[in-house]
Coordinates of C-alpha atoms in Angstrom, one line a residue:
M1 CA 54.6 71.1 144.9
Q2 CA 56.0 74.3 143.4
K3 CA 54.9 73.3 139.9
K4 CA 51.3 72.6 141.2
F5 CA 51.2 76.0 142.9
L6 CA 52.4 77.8 139.8
K7 CA 49.6 76.0 137.8
I8 CA 46.8 76.9 140.2
A9 CA 48.0 80.2 141.6
P10 CA 47.2 82.5 138.6
Y11 CA 43.5 81.5 138.6
G12 CA 43.2 81.6 142.4
I13 CA 44.8 85.1 142.7
L14 CA 42.7 86.5 139.8
L15 CA 39.5 85.1 141.4
I16 CA 40.3 86.4 144.9
V17 CA 41.2 89.9 143.6
F18 CA 38.0 90.1 141.5
I19 CA 35.8 89.0 144.4
V20 CA 37.5 91.3 147.0
A21 CA 37.5 94.3 144.6
S22 CA 33.9 93.7 143.5
S23 CA 32.7 93.3 147.1
L24 CA 34.4 96.6 148.2
L25 CA 32.9 98.5 145.2
L26 CA 29.4 97.1 145.8
W27 CA 29.7 97.8 149.5
D28 CA 30.8 101.4 148.8
I29 CA 27.8 101.9 146.4
Q30 CA 25.5 100.4 149.0
I31 CA 26.8 102.7 151.7
S32 CA 26.2 105.7 149.4
K33 CA 22.6 104.7 148.7
S34 CA 22.1 104.0 152.3
N35 CA 23.3 107.5 153.2
I36 CA 20.9 109.1 150.7
H37 CA 18.0 107.0 152.1
V38 CA 18.9 108.0 155.6
S39 CA 18.9 111.7 154.6
S40 CA 15.6 111.2 152.8
F41 CA 14.1 109.7 156.0
L42 CA 15.4 112.5 158.2
I43 CA 14.1 115.2 155.8
H44 CA 10.7 113.4 155.6
E45 CA 10.5 113.3 159.4
R46 CA 11.5 116.9 159.8
G47 CA 9.0 118.1 157.1
K48 CA 6.3 115.9 158.6
S49 CA 7.0 117.5 162.0
I50 CA 6.9 121.1 160.7
L51 CA 3.7 120.6 158.7
Q52 CA 2.0 118.8 161.5
T53 CA 2.9 121.6 163.9
I54 CA 1.6 124.3 161.5
E55 CA -1.7 122.4 161.1
S56 CA -2.1 122.0 164.8
N57 CA -1.5 125.8 165.3
I58 CA -4.1 126.6 162.6
I59 CA -6.7 124.5 164.4
A60 CA -5.8 125.4 167.9
S61 CA -5.4 129.2 167.2
N62 CA -8.4 129.3 165.0
V63 CA -6.4 130.7 162.1
N64 CA -8.9 131.3 159.4
T65 CA -7.7 134.3 157.5
K66 CA -5.0 134.6 154.9
E67 CA -3.1 137.2 156.8
R68 CA -2.8 135.2 160.0
L69 CA -1.8 132.0 158.0
D70 CA 0.8 134.0 156.2
D71 CA 2.3 135.2 159.5
L72 CA 2.3 131.7 160.8
I73 CA 4.0 130.3 157.7
V74 CA 6.6 133.1 157.7
N75 CA 7.4 132.4 161.3
Y76 CA 8.1 128.6 160.7
A77 CA 10.0 129.3 157.5
L78 CA 12.8 130.9 159.5
Q79 CA 14.3 127.5 160.3
D80 CA 17.6 126.3 158.9
D81 CA 17.5 124.5 155.5
V82 CA 13.8 125.5 155.0
E83 CA 13.6 127.3 151.7
F84 CA 9.8 127.9 151.6
I85 CA 6.5 126.9 153.2
A86 CA 3.4 127.2 151.1
L87 CA -0.3 126.4 150.9
A88 CA -1.4 125.0 147.5
N89 CA -4.6 123.7 146.1
E90 CA -5.1 120.3 144.5
R91 CA -3.8 121.7 141.1
G92 CA -0.6 122.7 142.8
E93 CA -1.2 126.5 142.6
V94 CA 0.5 128.3 145.5
L95 CA -2.1 130.3 147.4
I96 CA 0.1 131.5 150.4
S97 CA 3.9 131.3 150.9
N98 CA 6.6 133.0 152.9
N99 CA 8.2 133.7 149.4
S100 CA 5.8 136.1 147.7
A101 CA 7.4 135.4 144.3
M102 CA 6.0 131.8 144.5
I103 CA 2.3 132.9 144.9
G104 CA 0.4 131.8 141.8
Q105 CA 3.1 129.4 140.6
M106 CA 2.4 125.7 140.3
L107 CA 4.0 123.1 142.5
P108 CA 4.0 119.4 141.6
V109 CA 1.9 118.2 144.6
N110 CA 0.6 114.6 145.0
S111 CA -2.9 113.6 144.6
P112 CA -4.8 112.7 147.8
A113 CA -4.7 109.0 146.7
C114 CA -1.0 109.0 147.1
D115 CA -1.3 109.9 150.8
M116 CA -3.2 106.7 151.5
N117 CA 0.0 104.7 150.8
N118 CA 1.9 106.5 153.5
G119 CA 2.2 105.1 157.0
N120 CA -0.3 107.4 158.7
G121 CA -2.2 108.3 155.5
N122 CA -1.2 112.0 155.8
F123 CA 2.4 112.6 154.6
C124 CA 4.5 111.8 151.6
I125 CA 7.5 113.1 149.7
N126 CA 6.6 114.3 146.3
L127 CA 7.1 111.5 143.8
D128 CA 8.4 113.9 141.2
F129 CA 11.1 115.0 143.6
S130 CA 12.2 111.7 145.0
F131 CA 15.7 110.9 146.1
D132 CA 16.9 109.0 143.0
E133 CA 19.8 110.5 141.1
A134 CA 17.7 111.7 138.1
K135 CA 15.4 113.9 140.2
L136 CA 18.0 115.2 142.6
N137 CA 20.0 116.5 139.6
K138 CA 17.0 118.3 138.2
T139 CA 15.7 120.4 141.1
E140 CA 16.8 122.8 143.8
Y141 CA 14.4 121.6 146.5
I142 CA 13.1 118.5 148.2
I143 CA 9.4 118.9 148.8
V144 CA 7.4 117.3 151.7
Q145 CA 3.6 117.8 151.6
R146 CA 0.7 117.3 153.9
T147 CA -3.0 117.3 153.1
L148 CA -4.5 120.0 155.2
F149 CA -7.6 119.2 157.3
R150 CA -7.5 115.5 156.3
S151 CA -7.6 114.2 159.9
R152 CA -11.0 114.3 161.7
P153 CA -11.9 113.8 165.4
P154 CA -13.5 110.5 166.3
K155 CA -17.3 110.0 166.4
H156 CA -17.6 108.0 169.6
S157 CA -18.6 110.6 172.2
M158 CA -20.6 113.8 172.5
H159 CA -17.4 115.7 173.2
S160 CA -15.8 114.3 170.1
Q161 CA -18.9 115.1 168.1
H162 CA -18.7 118.7 169.2
R163 CA -15.0 118.8 168.3
R164 CA -15.8 117.3 164.9
E165 CA -18.4 119.9 164.2
R166 CA -16.0 122.7 165.2
F167 CA -13.3 121.1 162.9
M168 CA -15.7 121.0 160.0
Q169 CA -16.8 124.6 160.6
H170 CA -13.3 125.8 160.9
R171 CA -12.3 124.1 157.6
S172 CA -15.3 125.5 155.8
D173 CA -14.5 129.1 157.1
F174 CA -10.8 128.6 156.2
N175 CA -11.5 127.5 152.6
R176 CA -14.1 130.3 152.1
N177 CA -11.7 133.0 153.3
L178 CA -9.1 131.6 150.9
N179 CA -11.6 131.3 148.0
A180 CA -11.0 127.6 148.0
E181 CA -14.3 126.1 148.8
N182 CA -14.8 122.4 148.1
R183 CA -11.2 122.1 147.2
Q184 CA -8.4 120.0 148.7
L185 CA -5.6 122.1 150.2
F186 CA -2.0 121.0 150.8
L187 CA 0.7 122.3 153.1
V188 CA 4.1 122.1 151.3
V189 CA 7.6 122.6 152.8
G190 CA 10.6 122.9 150.5
F191 CA 14.1 122.0 151.8
K192 CA 17.4 123.2 150.3
T193 CA 19.4 120.4 148.6
E194 CA 22.9 122.0 148.6
E195 CA 24.3 119.8 151.5
I196 CA 22.6 116.7 150.2
M197 CA 23.8 117.3 146.7
Q198 CA 27.4 118.0 148.0
A199 CA 27.3 114.8 150.0
K200 CA 26.0 113.0 147.0
L201 CA 28.6 114.5 144.7
L202 CA 31.3 113.4 147.2
D203 CA 29.8 109.9 147.3
D204 CA 29.6 109.8 143.5
R205 CA 33.2 111.0 143.2
K206 CA 34.2 108.4 145.7
I207 CA 32.4 105.7 143.8
L208 CA 34.0 106.9 140.5
I209 CA 37.4 106.8 142.1
N210 CA 36.8 103.4 143.5
T211 CA 35.4 102.2 140.1
I212 CA 38.6 103.5 138.4
A213 CA 40.7 101.9 141.1
F214 CA 38.7 98.7 140.7
G215 CA 39.2 98.8 136.9
F216 CA 42.9 99.5 137.3
L217 CA 43.2 96.7 139.9
L218 CA 41.3 94.3 137.6
F219 CA 43.5 95.4 134.6
M220 CA 46.7 94.9 136.7
S221 CA 45.3 91.5 137.9
I222 CA 44.6 90.4 134.3
L223 CA 48.1 91.7 133.3
S224 CA 49.7 89.9 136.2
F225 CA 47.7 86.8 135.3
I226 CA 49.0 86.9 131.7
L227 CA 52.6 87.6 132.9
L228 CA 52.3 84.9 135.5
K229 CA 51.1 82.4 132.8
K230 CA 54.1 83.4 130.6
Y231 CA 56.4 83.1 133.6
Q232 CA 54.9 79.7 134.3
K233 CA 55.5 78.7 130.7
Y234 CA 59.1 79.9 130.7
Y235 CA 59.7 78.4 134.1
Q236 CA 58.5 75.0 132.8
L237 CA 60.7 75.4 129.7
I238 CA 63.7 76.4 131.9
E239 CA 63.0 73.4 134.1
E240 CA 62.8 71.0 131.2
S241 CA 65.9 72.6 129.6
K242 CA 67.7 72.1 133.0
V243 CA 66.7 68.5 133.1
Y244 CA 67.9 68.0 129.5
F245 CA 71.1 69.9 130.2
D246 CA 71.8 67.9 133.4
G247 CA 71.1 64.7 131.6
L248 CA 73.4 65.7 128.8
M249 CA 76.2 66.8 131.2
T250 CA 75.8 63.5 133.1
T251 CA 75.8 61.1 130.1
I252 CA 78.1 62.9 127.6
P253 CA 81.5 61.0 127.5
L254 CA 83.4 64.3 127.7
G255 CA 84.7 66.3 130.6
I256 CA 83.2 69.8 130.6
I257 CA 84.9 72.3 132.8
T258 CA 84.7 76.1 133.3
I259 CA 87.6 77.9 135.0
N260 CA 88.1 81.6 135.9
M261 CA 91.2 83.6 134.8
Q262 CA 93.1 82.3 137.9
N263 CA 92.6 78.6 136.8
T264 CA 90.1 78.0 139.6
I265 CA 87.4 75.4 138.7
I266 CA 83.9 77.1 138.6
T267 CA 81.8 74.2 137.3
C268 CA 82.3 70.7 136.0
N269 CA 80.2 67.6 135.1
P270 CA 80.4 64.2 136.8
I271 CA 82.5 62.7 134.0
T272 CA 85.3 65.2 134.9
E273 CA 85.2 64.0 138.5
K274 CA 85.7 60.4 137.3
M275 CA 88.6 61.5 135.0
F276 CA 90.2 63.4 137.9
K277 CA 89.3 60.6 140.4
S278 CA 88.2 63.3 142.8
G279 CA 84.9 64.8 144.0
N280 CA 83.9 68.4 144.9
L281 CA 86.2 70.0 142.3
T282 CA 84.6 73.4 142.6
G283 CA 87.0 76.0 143.9
K284 CA 90.1 73.8 143.3
N285 CA 93.0 74.8 141.0
I286 CA 92.8 72.8 137.7
C287 CA 96.7 72.8 137.5
D288 CA 96.7 70.4 140.4
F289 CA 95.0 67.8 138.1
I290 CA 96.3 68.9 134.7
P291 CA 99.8 70.4 135.2
A292 CA 100.2 71.2 131.5
I293 CA 97.4 73.8 131.7
A294 CA 99.9 76.2 133.4
Y295 CA 101.9 76.3 130.2
L296 CA 98.9 76.6 127.8
D297 CA 98.0 80.0 126.3
F298 CA 94.3 80.6 126.6
N299 CA 94.3 83.9 124.9
K300 CA 93.3 82.0 121.8
P301 CA 91.4 78.7 121.6
V302 CA 93.4 75.6 122.3
I303 CA 92.7 72.8 119.8
N304 CA 93.4 69.1 120.1
A305 CA 96.2 69.5 122.8
L306 CA 97.3 66.2 124.3
V307 CA 97.6 66.3 128.1
K308 CA 97.9 63.9 131.0
I309 CA 95.9 63.9 134.2
A310 CA 97.8 63.5 137.5
G311 CA 97.2 60.1 138.9
N312 CA 95.9 58.8 135.5
S313 CA 99.2 58.8 133.6
G314 CA 98.3 55.7 131.6
N315 CA 95.9 57.6 129.4
N316 CA 96.2 60.6 127.1
F317 CA 93.5 63.2 127.0
E318 CA 92.6 65.6 124.2
L319 CA 92.0 69.2 125.4
N320 CA 90.0 71.9 123.6
S321 CA 89.2 75.3 125.0
F322 CA 87.0 78.3 124.3
S323 CA 86.4 81.7 125.8
I324 CA 83.3 82.6 127.8
N325 CA 82.5 86.3 127.3
I326 CA 80.0 88.4 129.2
D327 CA 79.3 91.9 127.9
N328 CA 82.2 91.5 125.4
E329 CA 84.6 90.9 128.3
K330 CA 86.4 87.6 128.8
K331 CA 85.2 86.2 132.2
A332 CA 85.9 82.5 132.1
I333 CA 87.4 79.7 130.0
G334 CA 85.5 76.5 128.9
I335 CA 87.5 73.3 128.6
I336 CA 86.4 70.1 126.9
L337 CA 88.4 66.9 127.8
R338 CA 88.1 63.7 125.8
D339 CA 89.6 60.4 127.0
L340 CA 91.5 58.9 124.1
K341 CA 91.5 55.4 125.7
E342 CA 88.5 54.2 123.7
I343 CA 89.9 55.8 120.5
Q344 CA 93.2 54.0 121.1
K345 CA 91.3 50.8 121.7
L346 CA 89.5 51.2 118.4
Q347 CA 92.7 52.0 116.7
E348 CA 94.3 48.9 118.2
E349 CA 91.4 46.8 117.1
L350 CA 91.6 48.2 113.5
N351 CA 95.3 47.5 113.5
R352 CA 94.7 44.0 114.9
K353 CA 92.1 43.2 112.2
D354 CA 94.4 44.6 109.5
K355 CA 97.2 42.4 110.8
L356 CA 94.9 39.4 111.0
A357 CA 93.8 39.9 107.4
S358 CA 97.4 40.2 106.2
V359 CA 98.5 37.2 108.3
G360 CA 95.4 35.2 107.0
Q361 CA 96.3 35.9 103.4
L362 CA 99.9 34.9 104.0
A363 CA 99.0 31.8 106.0
A364 CA 96.6 30.6 103.3
G365 CA 99.3 30.9 100.6
I366 CA 101.9 29.1 102.8
A367 CA 99.4 26.4 103.8
H368 CA 98.6 25.5 100.3
E369 CA 102.2 25.5 99.2
I370 CA 103.2 23.2 102.2
R371 CA 100.3 20.9 102.2
N372 CA 101.0 19.4 98.7
P373 CA 104.6 18.3 99.4
L374 CA 103.6 17.4 102.9
S375 CA 101.1 14.8 101.6
S376 CA 104.0 13.1 99.7
I377 CA 106.3 13.2 102.7
K378 CA 103.4 11.8 104.8
G379 CA 103.0 8.9 102.3
F380 CA 106.7 8.1 102.2
A381 CA 106.9 8.2 106.1
R382 CA 104.0 5.7 106.3
I383 CA 105.8 3.3 103.8
F384 CA 109.0 3.7 105.7
E385 CA 107.2 2.8 109.0
E386 CA 105.5 -0.2 107.4
N387 CA 108.8 -1.6 106.0
A388 CA 110.8 -1.1 109.2
K389 CA 111.2 -4.0 111.6
E390 CA 109.3 -4.0 114.9
G391 CA 111.5 -2.7 117.7
S392 CA 114.1 -1.3 115.5
E393 CA 115.4 2.2 115.6
E394 CA 114.1 2.8 112.1
K395 CA 110.6 1.9 113.3
A396 CA 110.8 4.4 116.1
L397 CA 112.1 7.2 113.9
A398 CA 109.3 6.5 111.4
Q399 CA 106.7 6.8 114.1
I400 CA 108.2 10.1 115.3
M401 CA 108.2 11.3 111.7
N402 CA 104.5 10.5 111.3
Q403 CA 103.6 12.3 114.6
E404 CA 105.4 15.4 113.6
I405 CA 103.8 15.3 110.1
C406 CA 100.4 15.1 111.8
R407 CA 101.3 18.1 114.0
V408 CA 102.3 20.1 111.0
D409 CA 99.2 19.1 109.2
K410 CA 97.1 20.4 112.2
V411 CA 98.9 23.7 112.0
I412 CA 98.1 23.9 108.3
S413 CA 94.5 23.1 109.0
D414 CA 94.4 25.9 111.6
L415 CA 96.0 28.3 109.1
L416 CA 93.4 27.5 106.5
E417 CA 90.6 27.9 109.0
F418 CA 92.1 31.2 110.2
S419 CA 92.2 32.4 106.6
K420 CA 88.6 31.5 105.8
P421 CA 86.2 34.4 105.1
N422 CA 83.5 35.2 107.7
T423 CA 80.7 33.6 105.8
L424 CA 78.1 32.0 108.1
V425 CA 75.3 29.6 107.5
L426 CA 72.7 30.6 110.1
N427 CA 70.0 28.2 111.4
K428 CA 68.0 27.7 114.6
V429 CA 70.3 25.6 116.8
S430 CA 69.7 23.9 120.1
L431 CA 72.6 25.2 122.3
Q432 CA 72.2 22.2 124.7
K433 CA 72.6 19.7 121.8
L434 CA 75.5 21.6 120.3
I435 CA 77.5 21.6 123.6
E436 CA 76.7 18.0 124.3
Q437 CA 78.0 17.0 120.8
V438 CA 81.3 18.7 121.5
E439 CA 81.5 17.1 125.0
K440 CA 81.0 13.6 123.4
S441 CA 83.9 14.2 121.0
L442 CA 86.1 15.1 124.0
M443 CA 84.8 12.5 126.4
L444 CA 87.8 10.2 126.1
Q445 CA 90.3 13.0 126.8
A446 CA 88.2 14.2 129.7
K447 CA 87.9 10.7 131.3
E448 CA 91.6 10.1 130.9
H449 CA 92.2 13.1 133.3
G450 CA 89.1 12.5 135.5
I451 CA 87.4 15.7 134.3
R452 CA 83.6 16.1 134.4
F453 CA 81.4 18.5 132.4
V454 CA 78.5 20.3 134.2
N455 CA 75.9 22.1 132.0
E456 CA 73.6 24.8 133.2
I457 CA 71.9 25.9 130.0
A458 CA 68.8 28.2 130.4
I459 CA 68.6 28.9 126.6
Q460 CA 66.6 26.7 124.3
E461 CA 67.5 27.8 120.8
L462 CA 69.8 30.4 119.1
T463 CA 70.4 31.4 115.5
L464 CA 74.0 30.2 114.9
D465 CA 76.3 28.6 112.3
F466 CA 76.3 25.1 113.8
D467 CA 79.7 23.9 112.3
R468 CA 81.6 27.1 113.2
M469 CA 80.2 27.2 116.8
I470 CA 81.2 23.5 117.1
Q471 CA 84.8 24.6 116.5
V472 CA 84.5 27.5 119.0
F473 CA 83.4 25.2 121.9
Y474 CA 85.9 22.5 120.8
N475 CA 88.8 24.9 121.1
L476 CA 87.6 26.4 124.4
L477 CA 86.9 23.0 126.0
I478 CA 90.1 21.4 124.8
N479 CA 92.0 24.4 126.4
S480 CA 90.2 23.9 129.7
I481 CA 91.0 20.1 129.7
E482 CA 94.7 20.8 129.0
A483 CA 94.7 23.4 131.7
M484 CA 93.3 20.9 134.3
H485 CA 95.1 17.7 133.5
K486 CA 97.8 18.4 136.1
I487 CA 95.3 19.2 138.9
S488 CA 95.5 16.5 141.6
D489 CA 92.3 17.5 143.5
D490 CA 89.5 15.5 141.9
N491 CA 86.9 17.9 143.4
K492 CA 88.3 20.7 141.2
K493 CA 88.3 18.7 138.0
T494 CA 85.0 20.2 136.8
I495 CA 84.3 22.3 133.7
T496 CA 81.1 24.3 134.0
I497 CA 79.2 25.6 131.0
K498 CA 76.5 28.1 131.7
A499 CA 74.1 30.0 129.3
W500 CA 71.4 32.5 130.1
Q501 CA 69.7 35.5 128.7
E502 CA 70.5 39.0 130.0
Q503 CA 68.6 42.0 128.4
N504 CA 69.1 41.6 124.6
N505 CA 72.1 39.3 124.8
T506 CA 72.9 35.7 125.4
L507 CA 75.8 35.1 127.8
I508 CA 77.7 31.8 127.7
T509 CA 80.5 31.1 130.2
I510 CA 83.1 28.2 130.2
Q511 CA 84.8 27.9 133.6
D512 CA 87.6 25.7 134.7
K513 CA 89.5 25.4 137.9
G514 CA 92.9 24.9 136.3
Q515 CA 96.2 26.6 136.9
G516 CA 95.0 30.0 135.5
I517 CA 96.7 32.6 133.4
P518 CA 99.0 35.3 134.7
Q519 CA 97.5 38.8 134.5
N520 CA 100.3 40.2 132.3
K521 CA 99.5 37.5 129.6
L522 CA 95.7 37.9 129.5
S523 CA 95.8 40.8 127.0
S524 CA 97.8 38.7 124.5
L525 CA 95.5 35.7 124.5
F526 CA 93.8 36.6 121.3
T527 CA 97.0 37.6 119.5
P528 CA 97.9 35.3 116.5
Y529 CA 100.6 32.7 117.2
Y530 CA 100.7 33.6 120.9
T531 CA 100.5 30.5 123.1
T532 CA 101.3 29.4 126.6
K533 CA 101.3 25.7 125.6
A534 CA 104.5 23.8 124.5
K535 CA 102.8 22.3 121.4
G536 CA 100.2 25.1 120.7
T537 CA 99.9 26.9 117.4
G538 CA 98.6 30.2 118.9
L539 CA 95.7 30.2 116.5
G540 CA 92.9 28.5 118.5
L541 CA 91.7 31.5 120.5
V542 CA 92.2 33.7 117.5
I543 CA 89.8 31.5 115.5
V544 CA 87.3 31.5 118.4
Q545 CA 87.3 35.3 118.4
K546 CA 87.0 35.5 114.7
I547 CA 83.9 33.2 114.6
I548 CA 82.2 35.0 117.6
E549 CA 82.8 38.4 116.0
A550 CA 81.3 37.1 112.8
H551 CA 78.1 36.4 114.9
K552 CA 78.2 40.1 116.0
G553 CA 79.3 39.0 119.5
S554 CA 82.4 39.2 121.7
V555 CA 84.6 37.0 123.8
K556 CA 86.8 37.8 126.7
A557 CA 88.8 35.9 129.4
E558 CA 89.0 36.3 133.1
S559 CA 91.6 34.4 135.0
E560 CA 93.3 34.1 138.4
E561 CA 96.4 32.1 138.9
N562 CA 95.9 28.7 140.6
A563 CA 92.2 29.4 140.7
G564 CA 91.0 28.9 137.1
T565 CA 89.9 30.7 134.0
T566 CA 86.5 31.7 132.7
F567 CA 85.8 32.5 129.0
I568 CA 82.7 34.8 128.6
I569 CA 80.9 34.8 125.2
T570 CA 78.3 37.5 124.5
L571 CA 76.0 36.9 121.6
P572 CA 73.0 39.1 120.5
I573 CA 69.6 37.5 120.6
N574 CA 68.7 38.7 117.2

């Protein structure tokens, strides 16, 4: 969930910040424009009211001379924010104004056609002085104008007709007195723009500040997005490194420990807990588990020190140490423990193989030297037996001599087999047929003791040396028969052979229900010349192991006294 959030969050946050900031900026700009438009509307309405009042007074008071109109305009120009009131012709030339300096100057008045677009066809704000930014920045005044004498009384009654005639006469007299006959006149009022400009400058400044703030916020958002993406990348790398490190610490066959300067365990991996046969080691004193550490000098690295673990005295452990420095100050000590049990096993295996090789060479030489004279002795013993009388002591002695010579000959054959090089002739072999062939050769001995063979073979074919594997199963089955011939319970007189595939290996088991082998003798079963049988040579199981190892496999024995023995053969499929 956290990884998914970190993947989506940067884009979501950046989008939200952009939308919110943009909306606030646009809203602020819209408010500023709205304020200007409201001010425009209020000024327009005020100018409209002033000009409409002046025109009404001109008509009602029959103002038809320049002097009286000038007094009227001056009187209305005294209002706040009104800069000037003027009367101008269609060309914009000022005829009358409260400000005498403006008389004769030109004002940018609208044409009469513009007035038709206004709501009542009479008023409009000068288009050249509208409320857009460009025009407000170029003028001091906001001008509102009204076409003078544009409105006329309706024609529907005699009273209205009379009023209309008076209106037309008054307009004609008014224009004549002002020397503006047949011309369109305009009333113009100019308002000061200081307050509006100040308000607009404040709004512009506010918009500028908000724009800068928005840009800064956007910049910080983009920067945060980049940093967050980098954080996401580094977080993922850290998570992957943590997984790899945890996997390494879990699978590495070494005890990794860190301790402080008071020998208190800070961290350790699961292998260490197995070595110490204890869990939750953090916070415990390592000397409780490795007493020798109390006597080691960690001021310099410890290399290949042999120590023992309390409660695991049977194995030796190799200890190496290193310092953990933080800011050039020694803060902790790292310890690496290696169990030497497997190394000792490998060393023992190498010694065993060297011993077997030496014994094999010696046995081959002895066997050849003995077999030649033994053949002569065997021939003389047979002649002696044939010439002896039946039932005589000489006959019995001759038979014993022949039996012993046969036993010695078997020992010599085993010695020669033991000394053979591990050269295999591999072929596709039916395991079922191979085992059945061995069982047929041992059928008489099995029947003699009432022993049955039970096969549970789930493997069709294997790549084996047929003749060498015949000898393997012969030796193992003959051992099982000899281990069961003293069993009185017929229900137990069964030898079970099973074979099945497990992962990339083929497993074969030979199980009997004989007298079993004591636990203290199991480790010596595959030692040359070691035997538990009165007439055994001690080479049968050694030969079995040698042949199985030549097939890149292994063989081991599991046994329980008075319950039976199981030999387990493991062979690779390929």
